[in-house]
mmCIF file of C-alpha atoms in Angstrom:
data_model
loop_
_atom_site.group_PDB
_atom_site.id
_atom_site.type_symbol
_atom_site.label_atom_id
_atom_site.label_comp_id
_atom_site.label_asym_id
_atom_site.label_seq_id
_atom_site.Cartn_x
_atom_site.Cartn_y
_atom_site.Cartn_z
ATOM 1 C CA UNK A 62 2.682 17.248 32.420
ATOM 2 C CA UNK A 63 4.583 20.711 31.917
ATOM 3 C CA UNK A 64 7.654 19.381 33.722
ATOM 4 C CA UNK A 65 7.774 16.486 31.442
ATOM 5 C CA UNK A 66 7.560 18.641 28.435
ATOM 6 C CA UNK A 67 10.188 21.051 29.774
ATOM 7 C CA UNK A 68 12.578 17.945 30.344
ATOM 8 C CA UNK A 69 11.817 16.828 26.785
ATOM 9 C CA UNK A 70 12.853 20.139 25.364
ATOM 10 C CA UNK A 71 15.919 20.316 27.424
ATOM 11 C CA UNK A 72 16.999 16.785 26.358
ATOM 12 C CA UNK A 73 16.047 17.548 22.767
ATOM 13 C CA UNK A 74 18.267 20.572 22.761
ATOM 14 C CA UNK A 75 21.292 18.497 24.024
ATOM 15 C CA UNK A 76 20.349 15.185 22.407
ATOM 16 C CA UNK A 77 23.217 14.941 20.057
ATOM 17 C CA UNK A 78 25.680 15.380 23.030
ATOM 18 C CA UNK A 79 23.770 12.937 25.123
ATOM 19 C CA UNK A 80 23.822 10.269 22.288
ATOM 20 C CA UNK A 81 27.682 10.696 22.215
ATOM 21 C CA UNK A 82 28.044 10.490 25.968
ATOM 22 C CA UNK A 83 25.645 7.501 26.318
ATOM 23 C CA UNK A 84 27.448 5.642 23.514
ATOM 24 C CA UNK A 85 30.796 6.216 25.368
ATOM 25 C CA UNK A 86 29.331 5.179 28.665
ATOM 26 C CA UNK A 87 28.061 1.914 27.321
ATOM 27 C CA UNK A 88 31.294 1.143 25.516
ATOM 28 C CA UNK A 89 33.190 1.482 28.894
ATOM 29 C CA UNK A 90 30.418 -0.335 30.859
ATOM 30 C CA UNK A 91 28.553 -2.569 28.338
ATOM 31 C CA UNK A 92 26.919 -4.476 30.983
ATOM 32 C CA UNK A 93 24.642 -1.494 31.714
ATOM 33 C CA UNK A 94 22.474 -2.227 28.473
ATOM 34 C CA UNK A 95 23.093 -5.794 27.639
ATOM 35 C CA UNK A 96 19.709 -6.706 29.060
ATOM 36 C CA UNK A 97 18.139 -4.481 26.497
ATOM 37 C CA UNK A 98 19.502 -6.362 23.370
ATOM 38 C CA UNK A 99 16.623 -8.827 23.138
ATOM 39 C CA UNK A 100 14.132 -6.042 23.397
ATOM 40 C CA UNK A 101 15.266 -3.502 20.781
ATOM 41 C CA UNK A 102 12.302 -4.327 18.476
ATOM 42 C CA UNK A 103 9.925 -3.341 21.303
ATOM 43 C CA UNK A 104 11.848 -0.116 21.718
ATOM 44 C CA UNK A 105 11.538 0.752 18.146
ATOM 45 C CA UNK A 106 7.853 -0.190 18.240
ATOM 46 C CA UNK A 107 7.286 2.384 21.000
ATOM 47 C CA UNK A 108 8.963 5.068 18.866
ATOM 48 C CA UNK A 109 6.977 4.289 15.801
ATOM 49 C CA UNK A 110 3.648 3.943 17.844
ATOM 50 C CA UNK A 111 4.323 7.584 18.998
ATOM 51 C CA UNK A 112 4.823 8.595 15.373
ATOM 52 C CA UNK A 113 1.471 7.202 14.480
ATOM 53 C CA UNK A 114 -0.148 8.969 17.433
ATOM 54 C CA UNK A 115 1.057 12.294 15.860
ATOM 55 C CA UNK A 116 -0.475 11.581 12.460
ATOM 56 C CA UNK A 117 -3.810 12.451 11.287
ATOM 57 C CA UNK A 118 -5.932 11.497 8.320
ATOM 58 C CA UNK A 119 -5.191 15.025 7.060
ATOM 59 C CA UNK A 120 -1.572 14.098 6.735
ATOM 60 C CA UNK A 121 -2.479 11.304 4.343
ATOM 61 C CA UNK A 122 -4.911 13.567 2.395
ATOM 62 C CA UNK A 123 -2.022 16.204 1.986
ATOM 63 C CA UNK A 124 0.037 13.472 0.259
ATOM 64 C CA UNK A 125 -2.859 12.731 -2.096
ATOM 65 C CA UNK A 126 -3.422 16.334 -2.855
ATOM 66 C CA UNK A 127 0.131 17.121 -3.674
ATOM 67 C CA UNK A 128 1.866 13.950 -4.452
ATOM 68 C CA UNK A 129 4.630 14.956 -6.852
ATOM 69 C CA UNK A 130 7.145 16.394 -4.279
ATOM 70 C CA UNK A 131 6.364 13.502 -1.935
ATOM 71 C CA UNK A 132 6.945 10.786 -4.641
ATOM 72 C CA UNK A 133 10.009 12.459 -5.751
ATOM 73 C CA UNK A 134 11.481 12.701 -2.365
ATOM 74 C CA UNK A 135 10.667 9.178 -1.474
ATOM 75 C CA UNK A 136 12.044 7.703 -4.761
ATOM 76 C CA UNK A 137 15.174 9.863 -4.391
ATOM 77 C CA UNK A 138 15.662 8.491 -0.967
ATOM 78 C CA UNK A 139 15.272 4.856 -1.909
ATOM 79 C CA UNK A 140 17.495 5.271 -5.014
ATOM 80 C CA UNK A 141 20.169 7.399 -3.807
ATOM 81 C CA UNK A 142 21.036 5.982 -0.254
ATOM 82 C CA UNK A 143 21.149 2.252 -1.114
ATOM 83 C CA UNK A 144 23.095 2.794 -4.342
ATOM 84 C CA UNK A 145 25.590 5.086 -2.454
ATOM 85 C CA UNK A 146 25.993 2.393 0.272
ATOM 86 C CA UNK A 147 26.663 -0.316 -2.378
ATOM 87 C CA UNK A 148 29.135 1.871 -4.093
ATOM 88 C CA UNK A 149 31.025 2.729 -0.893
ATOM 89 C CA UNK A 150 31.211 -0.955 -0.048
ATOM 90 C CA UNK A 151 32.870 -1.529 -3.433
ATOM 91 C CA UNK A 152 35.246 1.560 -3.148
ATOM 92 C CA UNK A 153 36.333 0.631 0.368
ATOM 93 C CA UNK A 154 36.223 -3.149 -0.235
ATOM 94 C CA UNK A 155 33.877 -4.049 2.688
ATOM 95 C CA UNK A 156 32.921 -7.491 3.086
ATOM 96 C CA UNK A 157 30.460 -9.849 4.946
ATOM 97 C CA UNK A 158 28.417 -8.573 7.749
ATOM 98 C CA UNK A 159 30.114 -5.086 7.720
ATOM 99 C CA UNK A 160 29.053 -4.464 4.071
ATOM 100 C CA UNK A 161 25.534 -5.896 4.645
ATOM 101 C CA UNK A 162 25.176 -3.449 7.712
ATOM 102 C CA UNK A 163 26.210 -0.521 5.563
ATOM 103 C CA UNK A 164 23.668 -1.535 2.844
ATOM 104 C CA UNK A 165 21.064 -2.201 5.460
ATOM 105 C CA UNK A 166 21.169 1.315 7.008
ATOM 106 C CA UNK A 167 21.213 2.596 3.493
ATOM 107 C CA UNK A 168 17.984 0.738 2.570
ATOM 108 C CA UNK A 169 16.081 2.039 5.573
ATOM 109 C CA UNK A 170 13.257 4.540 5.394
ATOM 110 C CA UNK A 171 14.178 8.166 6.316
ATOM 111 C CA UNK A 172 14.732 9.018 9.858
ATOM 112 C CA UNK A 173 12.217 11.170 11.936
ATOM 113 C CA UNK A 174 14.919 13.310 13.254
ATOM 114 C CA UNK A 175 14.962 14.791 9.737
ATOM 115 C CA UNK A 176 11.767 16.586 10.493
ATOM 116 C CA UNK A 177 13.551 18.321 13.416
ATOM 117 C CA UNK A 178 16.556 19.297 11.271
ATOM 118 C CA UNK A 179 14.089 20.710 8.590
ATOM 119 C CA UNK A 180 12.221 22.662 11.239
ATOM 120 C CA UNK A 181 15.445 24.196 12.423
ATOM 121 C CA UNK A 182 16.765 24.885 9.017
ATOM 122 C CA UNK A 183 13.463 26.584 7.859
ATOM 123 C CA UNK A 184 12.548 23.853 5.560
ATOM 124 C CA UNK A 185 9.062 22.637 4.508
ATOM 125 C CA UNK A 186 8.271 20.342 7.564
ATOM 126 C CA UNK A 187 4.916 19.246 6.108
ATOM 127 C CA UNK A 188 6.812 17.864 3.024
ATOM 128 C CA UNK A 189 9.442 16.344 5.244
ATOM 129 C CA UNK A 190 6.723 14.554 7.286
ATOM 130 C CA UNK A 191 4.995 13.357 4.311
ATOM 131 C CA UNK A 192 8.059 11.882 2.687
ATOM 132 C CA UNK A 193 8.980 10.304 6.147
ATOM 133 C CA UNK A 194 5.490 8.808 6.495
ATOM 134 C CA UNK A 195 5.413 7.308 2.846
ATOM 135 C CA UNK A 196 8.902 6.007 2.862
ATOM 136 C CA UNK A 197 8.112 4.268 6.301
ATOM 137 C CA UNK A 198 4.925 2.772 4.933
ATOM 138 C CA UNK A 199 6.921 1.384 1.922
ATOM 139 C CA UNK A 200 9.702 -0.011 4.081
ATOM 140 C CA UNK A 201 8.282 -3.613 4.322
ATOM 141 C CA UNK A 202 8.657 -4.029 0.612
ATOM 142 C CA UNK A 203 11.468 -1.623 -0.105
ATOM 143 C CA UNK A 204 13.990 -2.706 2.579
ATOM 144 C CA UNK A 205 14.086 -6.508 1.770
ATOM 145 C CA UNK A 206 13.946 -5.790 -1.915
ATOM 146 C CA UNK A 207 16.988 -3.414 -1.752
ATOM 147 C CA UNK A 208 18.831 -5.646 0.600
ATOM 148 C CA UNK A 209 18.418 -8.631 -1.873
ATOM 149 C CA UNK A 210 19.508 -6.448 -4.750
ATOM 150 C CA UNK A 211 22.562 -4.903 -3.125
ATOM 151 C CA UNK A 212 23.650 -7.129 -0.320
ATOM 152 C CA UNK A 213 22.865 -10.616 -1.620
ATOM 153 C CA UNK A 214 26.469 -11.105 -2.540
ATOM 154 C CA UNK A 215 27.636 -10.472 1.123
ATOM 155 C CA UNK A 216 25.129 -12.407 3.229
ATOM 156 C CA UNK A 217 22.075 -14.524 2.915
ATOM 157 C CA UNK A 218 18.964 -12.260 2.936
ATOM 158 C CA UNK A 219 15.868 -13.799 4.754
ATOM 159 C CA UNK A 220 13.381 -11.612 2.534
ATOM 160 C CA UNK A 221 10.216 -13.135 3.831
ATOM 161 C CA UNK A 222 11.238 -13.027 7.468
ATOM 162 C CA UNK A 223 12.462 -9.356 6.991
ATOM 163 C CA UNK A 224 9.228 -8.445 5.219
ATOM 164 C CA UNK A 225 6.963 -9.861 8.002
ATOM 165 C CA UNK A 226 9.259 -8.327 10.688
ATOM 166 C CA UNK A 227 9.077 -4.913 9.117
ATOM 167 C CA UNK A 228 5.380 -5.043 8.934
ATOM 168 C CA UNK A 229 5.206 -6.046 12.560
ATOM 169 C CA UNK A 230 7.788 -3.617 13.819
ATOM 170 C CA UNK A 231 7.041 -0.714 11.537
ATOM 171 C CA UNK A 232 3.443 -0.794 10.241
ATOM 172 C CA UNK A 233 1.583 -2.170 12.970
ATOM 173 C CA UNK A 234 2.578 0.423 15.661
ATOM 174 C CA UNK A 235 2.144 3.239 13.176
ATOM 175 C CA UNK A 236 -1.290 2.022 12.169
ATOM 176 C CA UNK A 237 -2.448 1.542 15.621
ATOM 177 C CA UNK A 238 -1.295 5.041 16.621
ATOM 178 C CA UNK A 239 -3.179 6.577 13.659
ATOM 179 C CA UNK A 240 -6.446 4.644 14.610
ATOM 180 C CA UNK A 241 -6.086 5.797 18.233
ATOM 181 C CA UNK A 242 -5.548 9.330 17.185
ATOM 182 C CA UNK A 243 -8.624 9.251 14.780
ATOM 183 C CA UNK A 244 -10.809 7.645 17.475
ATOM 184 C CA UNK A 245 -9.784 9.734 20.426
ATOM 185 C CA UNK A 246 -8.844 12.966 18.753
ATOM 186 C CA UNK A 247 -8.015 15.778 21.213
ATOM 187 C CA UNK A 248 -7.683 13.371 24.107
ATOM 188 C CA UNK A 249 -4.714 11.909 22.392
ATOM 189 C CA UNK A 250 -3.370 15.340 21.247
ATOM 190 C CA UNK A 251 -3.013 16.237 24.999
ATOM 191 C CA UNK A 252 -0.320 13.600 25.474
ATOM 192 C CA UNK A 253 1.608 13.974 22.246
ATOM 193 C CA UNK A 254 3.642 16.754 24.000
ATOM 194 C CA UNK A 255 5.494 14.050 26.032
ATOM 195 C CA UNK A 256 6.074 11.826 23.034
ATOM 196 C CA UNK A 257 9.448 13.268 22.014
ATOM 197 C CA UNK A 258 10.811 12.491 25.515
ATOM 198 C CA UNK A 259 9.535 8.992 25.269
ATOM 199 C CA UNK A 260 11.135 8.599 21.937
ATOM 200 C CA UNK A 261 14.368 10.113 22.948
ATOM 201 C CA UNK A 262 14.671 7.769 25.911
ATOM 202 C CA UNK A 263 13.822 4.680 23.639
ATOM 203 C CA UNK A 264 16.480 5.877 21.135
ATOM 204 C CA UNK A 265 19.115 6.162 23.754
ATOM 205 C CA UNK A 266 18.166 2.716 24.959
ATOM 206 C CA UNK A 267 18.654 1.202 21.506
ATOM 207 C CA UNK A 268 21.960 2.855 21.126
ATOM 208 C CA UNK A 269 23.098 1.623 24.317
ATOM 209 C CA UNK A 270 21.948 -1.913 23.534
ATOM 210 C CA UNK A 271 23.797 -1.994 20.093
ATOM 211 C CA UNK A 272 27.005 -0.525 21.669
ATOM 212 C CA UNK A 273 26.810 -3.069 24.453
ATOM 213 C CA UNK A 274 26.333 -5.978 22.078
ATOM 214 C CA UNK A 275 29.329 -4.907 19.794
ATOM 215 C CA UNK A 276 31.678 -3.168 22.352
ATOM 216 C CA UNK A 277 34.370 -5.679 21.586
ATOM 217 C CA UNK A 278 34.208 -5.147 17.837
ATOM 218 C CA UNK A 279 33.510 -1.513 17.547
ATOM 219 C CA UNK A 280 37.179 -0.498 17.046
ATOM 220 C CA UNK A 281 39.007 -3.304 15.317
ATOM 221 C CA UNK A 282 40.739 -3.463 11.984
ATOM 222 C CA UNK A 283 37.644 -5.125 10.511
ATOM 223 C CA UNK A 284 35.438 -2.132 11.388
ATOM 224 C CA UNK A 285 37.938 0.635 11.066
ATOM 225 C CA UNK A 286 36.632 1.810 7.632
ATOM 226 C CA UNK A 287 33.047 2.011 8.943
ATOM 227 C CA UNK A 288 33.214 5.434 10.442
ATOM 228 C CA UNK A 289 34.531 7.181 7.326
ATOM 229 C CA UNK A 290 32.141 5.204 4.984
ATOM 230 C CA UNK A 291 29.119 6.150 7.257
ATOM 231 C CA UNK A 292 30.187 9.893 7.184
ATOM 232 C CA UNK A 293 30.660 9.801 3.389
ATOM 233 C CA UNK A 294 27.301 8.029 3.096
ATOM 234 C CA UNK A 295 25.316 10.573 5.007
ATOM 235 C CA UNK A 296 27.189 13.780 3.514
ATOM 236 C CA UNK A 297 26.852 12.265 -0.059
ATOM 237 C CA UNK A 298 23.131 11.835 0.665
ATOM 238 C CA UNK A 299 22.663 15.381 1.631
ATOM 239 C CA UNK A 300 24.629 16.584 -1.328
ATOM 240 C CA UNK A 301 22.798 14.413 -3.934
ATOM 241 C CA UNK A 302 19.359 15.041 -2.225
ATOM 242 C CA UNK A 303 19.914 18.780 -2.530
ATOM 243 C CA UNK A 304 20.958 18.578 -6.221
ATOM 244 C CA UNK A 305 18.041 16.374 -7.121
ATOM 245 C CA UNK A 306 15.596 18.788 -5.461
ATOM 246 C CA UNK A 307 17.285 21.652 -7.384
ATOM 247 C CA UNK A 308 17.157 19.792 -10.594
ATOM 248 C CA UNK A 309 13.377 19.349 -10.430
ATOM 249 C CA UNK A 310 13.136 23.073 -9.513
ATOM 250 C CA UNK A 311 11.630 22.765 -5.943
ATOM 251 C CA UNK A 312 11.540 25.875 -3.764
ATOM 252 C CA UNK A 313 14.283 26.441 -1.122
ATOM 253 C CA UNK A 314 12.072 25.091 1.822
ATOM 254 C CA UNK A 315 11.324 22.007 -0.153
ATOM 255 C CA UNK A 316 14.933 21.509 -1.087
ATOM 256 C CA UNK A 317 15.997 21.623 2.508
ATOM 257 C CA UNK A 318 13.286 19.153 3.513
ATOM 258 C CA UNK A 319 14.270 16.705 0.694
ATOM 259 C CA UNK A 320 18.075 16.979 1.606
ATOM 260 C CA UNK A 321 17.376 15.892 5.103
ATOM 261 C CA UNK A 322 14.869 13.225 4.030
ATOM 262 C CA UNK A 323 17.489 11.684 1.745
ATOM 263 C CA UNK A 324 20.449 11.993 3.880
ATOM 264 C CA UNK A 325 19.034 10.765 7.157
ATOM 265 C CA UNK A 326 18.128 7.279 7.897
ATOM 266 C CA UNK A 327 16.074 5.280 10.327
ATOM 267 C CA UNK A 328 19.212 3.848 11.881
ATOM 268 C CA UNK A 329 17.352 2.482 14.796
ATOM 269 C CA UNK A 330 15.359 0.174 12.372
ATOM 270 C CA UNK A 331 18.619 -0.825 10.826
ATOM 271 C CA UNK A 332 20.231 -1.744 14.155
ATOM 272 C CA UNK A 333 17.208 -3.649 15.155
ATOM 273 C CA UNK A 334 16.942 -5.797 12.026
ATOM 274 C CA UNK A 335 20.735 -6.264 12.050
ATOM 275 C CA UNK A 336 20.660 -7.677 15.570
ATOM 276 C CA UNK A 337 17.671 -9.915 14.809
ATOM 277 C CA UNK A 338 18.672 -11.413 11.321
ATOM 278 C CA UNK A 339 22.577 -11.013 11.045
ATOM 279 C CA UNK A 340 25.417 -10.891 13.470
ATOM 280 C CA UNK A 341 25.695 -8.155 15.913
ATOM 281 C CA UNK A 342 28.685 -6.599 13.877
ATOM 282 C CA UNK A 343 26.099 -5.687 11.135
ATOM 283 C CA UNK A 344 24.564 -3.233 13.648
ATOM 284 C CA UNK A 345 27.603 -1.192 13.896
ATOM 285 C CA UNK A 346 27.054 1.065 10.865
ATOM 286 C CA UNK A 347 23.562 1.880 11.966
ATOM 287 C CA UNK A 348 24.887 2.724 15.461
ATOM 288 C CA UNK A 349 27.514 5.002 14.001
ATOM 289 C CA UNK A 350 24.985 6.442 11.572
ATOM 290 C CA UNK A 351 22.731 7.245 14.440
ATOM 291 C CA UNK A 352 25.319 9.344 16.258
ATOM 292 C CA UNK A 353 26.829 10.914 13.150
ATOM 293 C CA UNK A 354 23.698 12.006 11.241
ATOM 294 C CA UNK A 355 22.557 13.954 14.318
ATOM 295 C CA UNK A 356 25.873 15.900 14.309
ATOM 296 C CA UNK A 357 25.936 16.646 10.669
ATOM 297 C CA UNK A 358 22.319 17.409 10.593
ATOM 298 C CA UNK A 359 22.439 19.845 13.395
ATOM 299 C CA UNK A 360 25.571 21.551 11.761
ATOM 300 C CA UNK A 361 23.738 21.899 8.309
ATOM 301 C CA UNK A 362 20.461 23.100 9.984
ATOM 302 C CA UNK A 363 22.403 25.796 11.869
ATOM 303 C CA UNK A 364 24.067 26.827 8.754
ATOM 304 C CA UNK A 365 21.008 27.208 6.827
ATOM 305 C CA UNK A 366 19.181 29.080 9.663
ATOM 306 C CA UNK A 367 22.210 31.392 10.125
ATOM 307 C CA UNK A 368 22.353 32.064 6.532
ATOM 308 C CA UNK A 369 18.642 32.955 6.354
ATOM 309 C CA UNK A 370 18.924 35.289 9.246
ATOM 310 C CA UNK A 371 21.971 37.101 7.699
ATOM 311 C CA UNK A 372 19.992 37.553 4.551
ATOM 312 C CA UNK A 373 17.025 38.983 6.584
ATOM 313 C CA UNK A 374 14.614 36.419 5.091
ATOM 314 C CA UNK A 375 11.881 35.384 7.364
ATOM 315 C CA UNK A 376 11.882 31.631 7.852
ATOM 316 C CA UNK A 377 8.359 30.213 8.482
ATOM 317 C CA UNK A 378 8.611 26.406 8.527
ATOM 318 C CA UNK A 379 5.334 24.583 8.198
ATOM 319 C CA UNK A 380 3.557 21.797 10.044
ATOM 320 C CA UNK A 381 4.287 20.084 13.254
ATOM 321 C CA UNK A 382 7.353 18.119 14.018
ATOM 322 C CA UNK A 383 7.782 14.787 15.869
ATOM 323 C CA UNK A 384 11.158 15.061 17.595
ATOM 324 C CA UNK A 385 12.945 11.874 17.581
ATOM 325 C CA UNK A 386 16.402 10.506 16.505
ATOM 326 C CA UNK A 387 16.107 7.400 14.394
#
């Protein structure tokens, strides 16, 4: 078990680089991961089941006891990111599946890698995890609704199917994980140390599958604007998330948590739903987002951490983290 944990920590430390290298490898040799394309929903289910195993009933009690910062962060996430995605599509004149893909990733719940970034930055990880949990639980309603509102002009939105799929892919694995944790308690906690490694492998497999499915269309005139759009989307999300948290007068650790929660998306869910309900090209924004937000998040977390060290302010992040990269 200890060797697996050590391997997970090593992979976690170099995960951003591994994501970039693995994406490049699958672009050159797409046949490596083509067989995974029909199975991406199962891989995402594994990630979310692992997330559920790390949650306790106390996590939901924490939301109930101090709901305002959690609700504020969740509302900010679901207002800022989809609206930004829609505006960027208008500004850059994106059309069809590409525009739908940008709005899809913008409408996803927050990514679990945000908790890792919040931890590294000295943010309030307990708040981060609470927002992440609530935004994920709301995804079956929020995601189809936001897509219908913002992306209906670009593609047909199968709202009922999206709702049912999101319930099946997102809610069922999380609820099952929470139930098992509640029933078996410490026995489950003994295996949670290996979950980051399992999630990291599953995420790499999803990225490989999406790259393989889209290798012929990744760098074409039709998708050339996706990279700058994704970068602006993510960075603007950070900026507006921070300004919002400052506007409502949250403390510095809470500002950091909300910044990451607003700006980082569950891009694995976006890629999974894009492949299932739209053309493969709609998964390209989610794939690029998955790579880019790890790079930008790592840089921002390092900046905040170094700044805190320079100012000789002790940084004591709260809570436990579940290290994945959605």
